Tab-separated table of C-alpha atoms and ligand atoms in Angstrom:
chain	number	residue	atom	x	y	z
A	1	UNK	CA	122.362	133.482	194.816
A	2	UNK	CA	120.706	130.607	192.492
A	3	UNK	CA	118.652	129.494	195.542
A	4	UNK	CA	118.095	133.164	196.900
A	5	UNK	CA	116.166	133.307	193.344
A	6	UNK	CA	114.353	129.996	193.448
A	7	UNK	CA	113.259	130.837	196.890
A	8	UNK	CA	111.915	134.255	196.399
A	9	UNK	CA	110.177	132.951	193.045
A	10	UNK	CA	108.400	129.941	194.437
A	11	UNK	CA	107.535	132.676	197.745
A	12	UNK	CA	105.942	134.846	195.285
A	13	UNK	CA	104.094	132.844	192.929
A	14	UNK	CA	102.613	131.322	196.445
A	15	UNK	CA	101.424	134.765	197.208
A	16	UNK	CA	100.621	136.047	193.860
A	17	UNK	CA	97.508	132.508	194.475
A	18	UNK	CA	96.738	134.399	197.601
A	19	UNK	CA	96.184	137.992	196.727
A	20	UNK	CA	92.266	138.539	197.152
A	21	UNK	CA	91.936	141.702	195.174
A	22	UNK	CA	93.499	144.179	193.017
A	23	UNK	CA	95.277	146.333	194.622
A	24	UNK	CA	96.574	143.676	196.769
A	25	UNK	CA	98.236	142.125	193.823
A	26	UNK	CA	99.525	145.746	192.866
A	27	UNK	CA	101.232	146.285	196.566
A	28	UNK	CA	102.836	142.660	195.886
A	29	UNK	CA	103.712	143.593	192.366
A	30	UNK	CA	105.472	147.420	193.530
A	31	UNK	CA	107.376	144.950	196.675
A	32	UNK	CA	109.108	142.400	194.272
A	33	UNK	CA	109.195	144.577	190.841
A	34	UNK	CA	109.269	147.763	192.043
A	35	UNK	CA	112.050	150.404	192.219
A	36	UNK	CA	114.298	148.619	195.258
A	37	UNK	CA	111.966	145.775	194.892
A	38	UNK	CA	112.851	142.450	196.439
A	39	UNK	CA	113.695	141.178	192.327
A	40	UNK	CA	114.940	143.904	191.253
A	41	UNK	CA	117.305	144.234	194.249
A	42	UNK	CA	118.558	140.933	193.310
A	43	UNK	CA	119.374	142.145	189.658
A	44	UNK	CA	121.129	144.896	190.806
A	45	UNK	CA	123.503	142.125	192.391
A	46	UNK	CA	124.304	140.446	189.340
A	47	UNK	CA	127.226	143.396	189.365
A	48	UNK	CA	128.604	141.503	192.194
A	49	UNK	CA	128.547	138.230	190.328
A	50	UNK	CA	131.700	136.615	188.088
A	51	UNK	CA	132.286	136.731	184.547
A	52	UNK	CA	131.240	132.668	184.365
A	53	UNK	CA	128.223	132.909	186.542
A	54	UNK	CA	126.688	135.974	185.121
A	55	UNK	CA	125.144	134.561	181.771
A	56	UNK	CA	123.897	131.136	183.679
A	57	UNK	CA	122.525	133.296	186.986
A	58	UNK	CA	120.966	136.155	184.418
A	59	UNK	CA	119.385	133.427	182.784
A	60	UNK	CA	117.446	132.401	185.883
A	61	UNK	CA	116.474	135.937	186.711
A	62	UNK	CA	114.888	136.460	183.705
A	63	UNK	CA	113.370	133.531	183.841
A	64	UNK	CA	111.885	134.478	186.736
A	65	UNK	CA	111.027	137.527	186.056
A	66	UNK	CA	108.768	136.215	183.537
A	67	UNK	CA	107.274	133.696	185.335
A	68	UNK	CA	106.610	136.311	188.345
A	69	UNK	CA	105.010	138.725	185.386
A	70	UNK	CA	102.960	135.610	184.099
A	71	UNK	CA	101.415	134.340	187.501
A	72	UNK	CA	100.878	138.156	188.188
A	73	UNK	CA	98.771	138.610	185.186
A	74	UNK	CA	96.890	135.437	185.141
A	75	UNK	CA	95.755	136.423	188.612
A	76	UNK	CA	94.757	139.578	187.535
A	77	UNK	CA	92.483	137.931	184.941
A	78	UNK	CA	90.628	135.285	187.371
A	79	UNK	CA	90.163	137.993	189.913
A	80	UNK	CA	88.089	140.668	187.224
A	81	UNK	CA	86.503	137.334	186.290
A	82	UNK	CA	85.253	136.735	189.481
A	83	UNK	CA	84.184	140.265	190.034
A	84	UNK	CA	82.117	140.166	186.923
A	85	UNK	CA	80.725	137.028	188.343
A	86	UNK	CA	79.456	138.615	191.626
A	87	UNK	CA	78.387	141.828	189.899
A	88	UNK	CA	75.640	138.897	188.171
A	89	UNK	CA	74.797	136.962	191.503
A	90	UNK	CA	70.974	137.039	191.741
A	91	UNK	CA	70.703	138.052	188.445
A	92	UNK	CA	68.712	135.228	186.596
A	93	UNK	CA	70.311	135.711	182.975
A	94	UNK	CA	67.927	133.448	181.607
A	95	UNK	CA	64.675	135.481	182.763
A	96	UNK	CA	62.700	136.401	179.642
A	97	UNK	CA	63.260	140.082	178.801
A	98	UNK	CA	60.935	143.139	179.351
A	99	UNK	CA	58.611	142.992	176.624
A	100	UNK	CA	58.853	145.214	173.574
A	101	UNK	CA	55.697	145.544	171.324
A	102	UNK	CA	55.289	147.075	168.397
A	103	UNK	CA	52.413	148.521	167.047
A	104	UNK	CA	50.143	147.813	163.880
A	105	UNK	CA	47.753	148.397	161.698
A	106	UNK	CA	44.562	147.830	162.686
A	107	UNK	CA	42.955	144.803	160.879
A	108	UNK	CA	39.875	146.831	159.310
A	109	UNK	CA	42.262	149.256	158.664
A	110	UNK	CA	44.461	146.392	156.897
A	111	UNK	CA	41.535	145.017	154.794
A	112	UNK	CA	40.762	148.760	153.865
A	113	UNK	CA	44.149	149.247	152.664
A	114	UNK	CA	44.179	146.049	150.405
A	115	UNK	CA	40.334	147.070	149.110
A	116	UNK	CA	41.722	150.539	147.986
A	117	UNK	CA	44.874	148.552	146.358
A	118	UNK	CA	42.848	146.304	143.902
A	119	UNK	CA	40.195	148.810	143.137
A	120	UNK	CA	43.129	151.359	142.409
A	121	UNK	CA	44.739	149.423	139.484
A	122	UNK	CA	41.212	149.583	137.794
A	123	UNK	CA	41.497	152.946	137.890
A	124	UNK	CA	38.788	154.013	140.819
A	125	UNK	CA	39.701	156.908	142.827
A	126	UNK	CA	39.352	157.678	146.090
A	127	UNK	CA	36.813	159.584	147.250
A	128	UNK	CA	35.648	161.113	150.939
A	129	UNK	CA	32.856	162.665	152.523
A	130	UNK	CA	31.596	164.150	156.026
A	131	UNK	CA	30.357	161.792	158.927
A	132	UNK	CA	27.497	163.649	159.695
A	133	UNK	CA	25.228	164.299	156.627
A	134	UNK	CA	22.259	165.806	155.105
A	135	UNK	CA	19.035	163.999	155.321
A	136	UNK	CA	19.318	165.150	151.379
A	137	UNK	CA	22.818	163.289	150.840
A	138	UNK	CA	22.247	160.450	152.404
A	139	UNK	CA	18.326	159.733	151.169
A	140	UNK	CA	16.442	162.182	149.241
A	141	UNK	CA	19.406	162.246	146.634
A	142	UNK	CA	19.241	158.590	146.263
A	143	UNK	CA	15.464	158.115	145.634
A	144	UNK	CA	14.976	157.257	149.436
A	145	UNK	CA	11.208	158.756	150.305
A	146	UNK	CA	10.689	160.544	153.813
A	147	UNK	CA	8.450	157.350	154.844
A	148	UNK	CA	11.445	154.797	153.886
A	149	UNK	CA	12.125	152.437	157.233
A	150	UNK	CA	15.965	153.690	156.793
A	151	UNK	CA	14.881	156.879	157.262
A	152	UNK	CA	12.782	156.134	160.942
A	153	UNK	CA	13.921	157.996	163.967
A	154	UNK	CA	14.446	154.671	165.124
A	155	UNK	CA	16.910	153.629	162.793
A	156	UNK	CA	19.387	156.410	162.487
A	157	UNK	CA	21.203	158.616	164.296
A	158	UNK	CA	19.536	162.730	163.816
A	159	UNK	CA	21.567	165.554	164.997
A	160	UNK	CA	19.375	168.501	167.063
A	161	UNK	CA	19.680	170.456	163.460
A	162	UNK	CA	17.996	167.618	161.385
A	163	UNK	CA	21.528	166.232	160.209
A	164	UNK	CA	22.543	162.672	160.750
A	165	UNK	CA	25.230	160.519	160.753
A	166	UNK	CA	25.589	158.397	157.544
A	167	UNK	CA	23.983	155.266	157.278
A	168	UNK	CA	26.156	154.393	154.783
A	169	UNK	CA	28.629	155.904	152.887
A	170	UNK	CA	26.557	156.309	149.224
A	171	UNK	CA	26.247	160.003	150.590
A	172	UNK	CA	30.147	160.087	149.344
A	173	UNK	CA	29.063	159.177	145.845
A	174	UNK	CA	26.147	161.767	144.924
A	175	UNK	CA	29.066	164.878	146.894
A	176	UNK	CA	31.144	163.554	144.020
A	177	UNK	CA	28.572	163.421	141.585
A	178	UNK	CA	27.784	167.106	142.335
A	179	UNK	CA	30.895	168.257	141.547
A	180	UNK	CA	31.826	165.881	139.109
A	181	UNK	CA	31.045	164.929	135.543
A	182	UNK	CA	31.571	161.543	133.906
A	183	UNK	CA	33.426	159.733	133.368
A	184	UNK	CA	33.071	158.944	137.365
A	185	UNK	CA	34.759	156.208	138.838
A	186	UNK	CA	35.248	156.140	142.758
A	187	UNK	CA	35.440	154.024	145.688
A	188	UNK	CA	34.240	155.205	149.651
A	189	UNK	CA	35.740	153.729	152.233
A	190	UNK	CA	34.608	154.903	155.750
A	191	UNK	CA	32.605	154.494	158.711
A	192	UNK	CA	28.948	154.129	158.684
A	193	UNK	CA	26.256	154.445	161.490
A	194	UNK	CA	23.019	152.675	162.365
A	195	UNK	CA	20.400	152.053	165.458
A	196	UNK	CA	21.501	148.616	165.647
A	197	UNK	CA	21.502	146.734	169.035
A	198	UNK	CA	25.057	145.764	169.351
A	199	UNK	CA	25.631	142.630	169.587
A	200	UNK	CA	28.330	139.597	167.943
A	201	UNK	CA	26.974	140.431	164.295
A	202	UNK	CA	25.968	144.087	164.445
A	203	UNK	CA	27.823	147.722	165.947
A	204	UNK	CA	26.215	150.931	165.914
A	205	UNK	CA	29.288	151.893	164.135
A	206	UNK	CA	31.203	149.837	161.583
A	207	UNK	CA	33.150	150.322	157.770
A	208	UNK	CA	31.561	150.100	154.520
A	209	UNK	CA	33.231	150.305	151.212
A	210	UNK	CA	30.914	151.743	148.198
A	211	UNK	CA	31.902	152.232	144.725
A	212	UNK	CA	30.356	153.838	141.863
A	213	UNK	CA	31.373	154.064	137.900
A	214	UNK	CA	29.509	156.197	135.512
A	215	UNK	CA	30.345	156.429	132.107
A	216	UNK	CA	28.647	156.216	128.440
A	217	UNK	CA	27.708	152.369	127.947
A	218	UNK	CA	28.010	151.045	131.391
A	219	UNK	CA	26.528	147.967	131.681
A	220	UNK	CA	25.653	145.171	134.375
A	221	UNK	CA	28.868	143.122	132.612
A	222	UNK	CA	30.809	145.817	133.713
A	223	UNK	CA	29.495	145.505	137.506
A	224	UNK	CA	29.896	142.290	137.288
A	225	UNK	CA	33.028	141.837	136.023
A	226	UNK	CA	34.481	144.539	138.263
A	227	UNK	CA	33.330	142.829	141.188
A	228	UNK	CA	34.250	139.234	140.544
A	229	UNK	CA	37.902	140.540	139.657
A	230	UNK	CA	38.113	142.393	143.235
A	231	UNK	CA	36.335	138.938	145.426
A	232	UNK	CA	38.801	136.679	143.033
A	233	UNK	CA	41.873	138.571	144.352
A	234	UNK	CA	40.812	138.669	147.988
A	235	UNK	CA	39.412	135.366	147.817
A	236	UNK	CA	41.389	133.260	144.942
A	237	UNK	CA	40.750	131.922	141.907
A	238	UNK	CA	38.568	129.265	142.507
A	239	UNK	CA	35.745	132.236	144.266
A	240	UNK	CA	31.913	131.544	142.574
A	241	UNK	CA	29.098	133.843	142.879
A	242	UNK	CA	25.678	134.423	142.445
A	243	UNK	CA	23.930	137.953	142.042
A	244	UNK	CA	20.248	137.334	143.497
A	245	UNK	CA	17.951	139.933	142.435
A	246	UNK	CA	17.154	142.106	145.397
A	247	UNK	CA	15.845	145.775	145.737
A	248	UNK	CA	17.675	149.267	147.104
A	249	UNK	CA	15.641	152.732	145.942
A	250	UNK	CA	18.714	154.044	144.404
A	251	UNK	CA	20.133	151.250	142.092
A	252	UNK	CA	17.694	149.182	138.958
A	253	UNK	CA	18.082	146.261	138.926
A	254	UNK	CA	19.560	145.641	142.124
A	255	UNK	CA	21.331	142.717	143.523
A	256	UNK	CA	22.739	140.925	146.666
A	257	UNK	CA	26.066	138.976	145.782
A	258	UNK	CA	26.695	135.906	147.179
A	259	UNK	CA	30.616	134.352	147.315
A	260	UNK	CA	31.404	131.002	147.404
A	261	UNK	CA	35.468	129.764	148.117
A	262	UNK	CA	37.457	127.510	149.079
A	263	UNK	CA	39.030	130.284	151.581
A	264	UNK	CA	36.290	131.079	152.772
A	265	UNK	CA	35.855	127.593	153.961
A	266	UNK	CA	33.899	126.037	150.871
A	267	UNK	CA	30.465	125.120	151.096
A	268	UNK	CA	28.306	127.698	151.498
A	269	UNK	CA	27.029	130.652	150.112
A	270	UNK	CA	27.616	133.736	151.857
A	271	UNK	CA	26.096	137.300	151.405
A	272	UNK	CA	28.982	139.563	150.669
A	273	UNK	CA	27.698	142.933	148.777
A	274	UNK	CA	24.897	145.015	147.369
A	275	UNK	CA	24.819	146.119	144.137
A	276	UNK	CA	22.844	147.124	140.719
A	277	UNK	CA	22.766	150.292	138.342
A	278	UNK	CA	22.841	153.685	139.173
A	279	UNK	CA	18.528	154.711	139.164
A	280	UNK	CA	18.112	157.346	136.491
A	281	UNK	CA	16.060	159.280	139.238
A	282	UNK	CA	19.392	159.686	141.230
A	283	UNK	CA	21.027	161.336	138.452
A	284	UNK	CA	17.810	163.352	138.309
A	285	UNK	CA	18.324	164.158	141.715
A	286	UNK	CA	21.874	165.830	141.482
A	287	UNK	CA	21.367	167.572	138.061
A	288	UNK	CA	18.327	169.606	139.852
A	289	UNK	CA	20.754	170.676	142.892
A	290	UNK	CA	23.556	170.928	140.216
A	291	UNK	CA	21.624	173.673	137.994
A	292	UNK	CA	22.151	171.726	135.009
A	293	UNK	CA	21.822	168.383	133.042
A	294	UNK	CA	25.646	166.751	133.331
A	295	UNK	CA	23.937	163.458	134.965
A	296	UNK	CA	22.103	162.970	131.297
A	297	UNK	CA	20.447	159.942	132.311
A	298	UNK	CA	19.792	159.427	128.198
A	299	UNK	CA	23.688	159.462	128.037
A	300	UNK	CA	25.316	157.860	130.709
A	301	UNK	CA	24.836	154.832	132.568
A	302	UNK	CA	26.124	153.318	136.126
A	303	UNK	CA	26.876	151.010	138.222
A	304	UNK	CA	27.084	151.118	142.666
A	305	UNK	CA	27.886	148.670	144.897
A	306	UNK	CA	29.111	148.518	148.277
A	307	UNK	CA	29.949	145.937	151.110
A	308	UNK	CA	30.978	146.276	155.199
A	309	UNK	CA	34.570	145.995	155.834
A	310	UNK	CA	33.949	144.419	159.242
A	311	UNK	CA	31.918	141.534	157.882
A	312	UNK	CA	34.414	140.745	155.383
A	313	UNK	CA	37.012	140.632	157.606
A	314	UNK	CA	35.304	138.274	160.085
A	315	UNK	CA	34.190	136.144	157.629
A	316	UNK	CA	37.776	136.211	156.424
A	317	UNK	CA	39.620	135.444	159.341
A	318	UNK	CA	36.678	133.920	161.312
A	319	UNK	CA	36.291	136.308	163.856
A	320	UNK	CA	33.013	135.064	165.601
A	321	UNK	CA	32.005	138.311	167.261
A	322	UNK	CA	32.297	141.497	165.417
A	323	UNK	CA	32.882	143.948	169.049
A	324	UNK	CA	35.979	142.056	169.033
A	325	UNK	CA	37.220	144.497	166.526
A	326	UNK	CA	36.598	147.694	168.747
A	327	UNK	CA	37.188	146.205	172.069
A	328	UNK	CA	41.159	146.777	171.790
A	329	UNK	CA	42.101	144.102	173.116
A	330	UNK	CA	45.976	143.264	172.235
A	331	UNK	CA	45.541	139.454	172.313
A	332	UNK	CA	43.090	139.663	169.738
A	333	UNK	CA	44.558	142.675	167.351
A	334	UNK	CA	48.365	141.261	167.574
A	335	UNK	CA	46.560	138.248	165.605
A	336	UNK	CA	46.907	140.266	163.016
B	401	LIG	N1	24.188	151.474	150.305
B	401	LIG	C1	23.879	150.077	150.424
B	401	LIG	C2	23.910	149.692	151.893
B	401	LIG	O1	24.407	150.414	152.693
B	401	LIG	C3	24.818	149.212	149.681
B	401	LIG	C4	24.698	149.430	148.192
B	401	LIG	C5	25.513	150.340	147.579
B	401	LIG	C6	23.806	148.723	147.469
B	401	LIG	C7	25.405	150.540	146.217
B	401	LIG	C8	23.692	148.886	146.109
B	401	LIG	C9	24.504	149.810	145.497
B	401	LIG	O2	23.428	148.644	152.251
C-alpha cells in the first residue's frame, strides 16, 4: 500500500505541473481529494490495514496529503500570476500617464493680488468702479480740458451715447470721493483702455493700479514714503528711486518714479509709476457735483498715484512681449 501511495503522489504532483488553467486543477483536485477520490479512497483503506502498520502507513498519507495540497496551491498561485501577466501584454507600464493639469491664477491676476496685500496692511481699501465711464469721471472731474490729447477721438474708446471706456482707472477715485469724506484712503485695481496700436509694449486693454489718500496734513513724505514701502516689498530692500518732476492735470506737483534693484536686474533706471498731490481744482470739481464743500481744499490735502500691472509684471519676470499675457497660451501662463 506504501508504494500504491508513493506512486499516486509522485503521478499527481506530475499532473498538478501540467494543469493549464483553473478549473483544470479543480477537476484534478475533486479526482484525488474528492468524495471517493483516488486519496481519499486510499484512506478509507487504512481500515483494512494492521495495528503495526497503521501509525507508519497514516504517516505517509498525511504526508501526502499535504504535499498534494501544497503543489495544488502553489500551482494555483503561478497560474493567476500568469493571467495577470497576459491581462498586461501590450500594455507599456512605463508610458507616461494622461496628463492632469491644474489650473491657476492668472499672473496679472497674481501680481494684483500681492499689490492689494501690501497696500492693505497700510490701511487702503479697496475700491471699484464701472468700465465704461463718463467723459465727466474720467476727465472733466480731474482738471482734464475738452481739448486735452487724452481726450481725442483718436485716443479713446467713445460709446454711441458719449460714454467711454476708462482710460485709466482715476475715474474710481473721484466715484469714491463723491460719496466719501476724508479721511480717504483707497487703492483701484482694474482694467484700463486706450487707442494704442498693439504691439510687444502696448494693448488696447491692460491693468492699472491707482491709489489715492486724503486726509488733514498729507504731504509729499507721505507719497513718498508710501510708495517706497510698497516697491521695497515687491522689489527688496536694496530698491532706489528717483521721483522726476513730470506733469498730469489732476495731481501738483507731479512726478514719474523711477526704480532701481538688484531684482530687477540692477543697472538701470526704470519708469515704474505716476504720481504727485491731489490738484485742489479736483476737489473743486467733486464738491460742485457733491452740493457741498466736504473736499475743503483749505483743509485737506492728497496724494494719487498709480502704475500698470502688466508692465510691472513683465519687467518683473521679463516677459519681452506684453500680448503674451492675453494670448492664453498654457506654455507661457503654467510659468507661473
Ligand atoms: N492716471 C495716471 C495714468 O493713467 C497715473 C497717475 C495716477 C498719475 C495718479 C498721477 C497720479 O497715467
Amino acid at each position: 500500500m506504501e508504494a500504491q501511495i508513493q506512486t499516486l503522489a509522485t503521478q499527481a504532483l506530475a499532473e498538478i505541473a501540467a494543469c493549464a488553467d483553473e478549473s483544470q486543477l479543480e477537476a484534478l483536485r475533486v479526482r484525488l481529494l474528492g468524495k471517493g477520490g483516488e486519496l481519499t479512497a486510499l484512506s478509507d483503506r487504512m481500515r483494512e490495514l494492521s495495528k503495526e502498520d497503521k501509525p507508519r502507513i497514516g504517516k505517509v498519507l498525511n504526508e501526502t496529503r499535504a504535499s498534494v495540497n501544497a503543489a495544488m496551491e502553489a500551482r494555483n498561485a503561478a497560474l493567476t500570476a500568469a493571467q495577470e501577466t497576459r491581462a498586461f501584454e501590450g500594455v507599456d507600464v512605463s508610458l507616461p500617464s494622461i496628463g492632469f493639469s491644474q489650473g491657476a491664477l492668472h499672473p496679472i491676476t497674481q501680481l494684483m493680488d500681492r499689490a492689494v496685500q501690501i497696500f492693505r496692511r497700510m490701511g487702503f481699501a479697496l475700491a471699484d468702479g464701472p468700465d465704461i465711464e463718463t467723459e465727466w469721471h474720467c476727465f472733466d472731474a480731474l482738471n482734464t480740458p475738452a481739448d486735452h490729447p487724452a481726450r481725442n477721438e483718436a485716443d479713446t474708446f467713445y460709446m454711441p451715447d458719449g460714454r467711454l471706456l476708462r482710460t485709466h482707472t482715476s475715474s474710481i477715485q473721484i466715484r469714491t470721493l463723491e460719496h466719501m469724506a476724508p479721511p480717504v484712503r483707497i487703492i483701484a485695481p482694474g482694467a484700463a483702455y486706450r487707442r494704442d496700436e498693439v504691439d510687444a509694449t502696448h494693448l488696447a486693454q491692460f491693468t492699472q493700479m491707482e491709489g489715492l489718500y486724503v486726509d488733514e496734513d498729507v504731504t509729499l513724505g507721505d507719497l513718498r514714503g508710501t510708495l517706497e514701502f510698497f516697491f521695497r516689498e515687491l522689489f527688496g530692500e536694496d530698491a532706489e528711486f528717483r521721483f522726476r518732476p513730470h506733469f498730469f492735470p489732476f495731481t501738483e506737483p507731479s512726478f514719474e518714479v523711477d526704480i532701481k534693484a538688484a531684482a530687477l536686474g540692477g543697472g538701470r533706471w526704470l519708469e515704474i509709476a505716476g504720481c504727485g498731490m491731489v490738484d485742489p481744482a479736483v476737489f473743486e470739481a467733486v464738491n460742485l457735483r457733491r452740493g457741498d464743500s466736504a473736499l475743503d481744499p483749505e483743509r485737506y490735502t492728497g496724494f494719487a498715484f498709480g502704475f500698470g500691472l502688466d508692465r510691472l509684471a513683465m519687467i518683473m519676470s521679463q516677459v519681452p512681449d506684453i500680448r503674451l499675457f492675453t494670448d492664453g497660451d498654457q506654455r507661457f501662463l503654467s510659468q507661473f
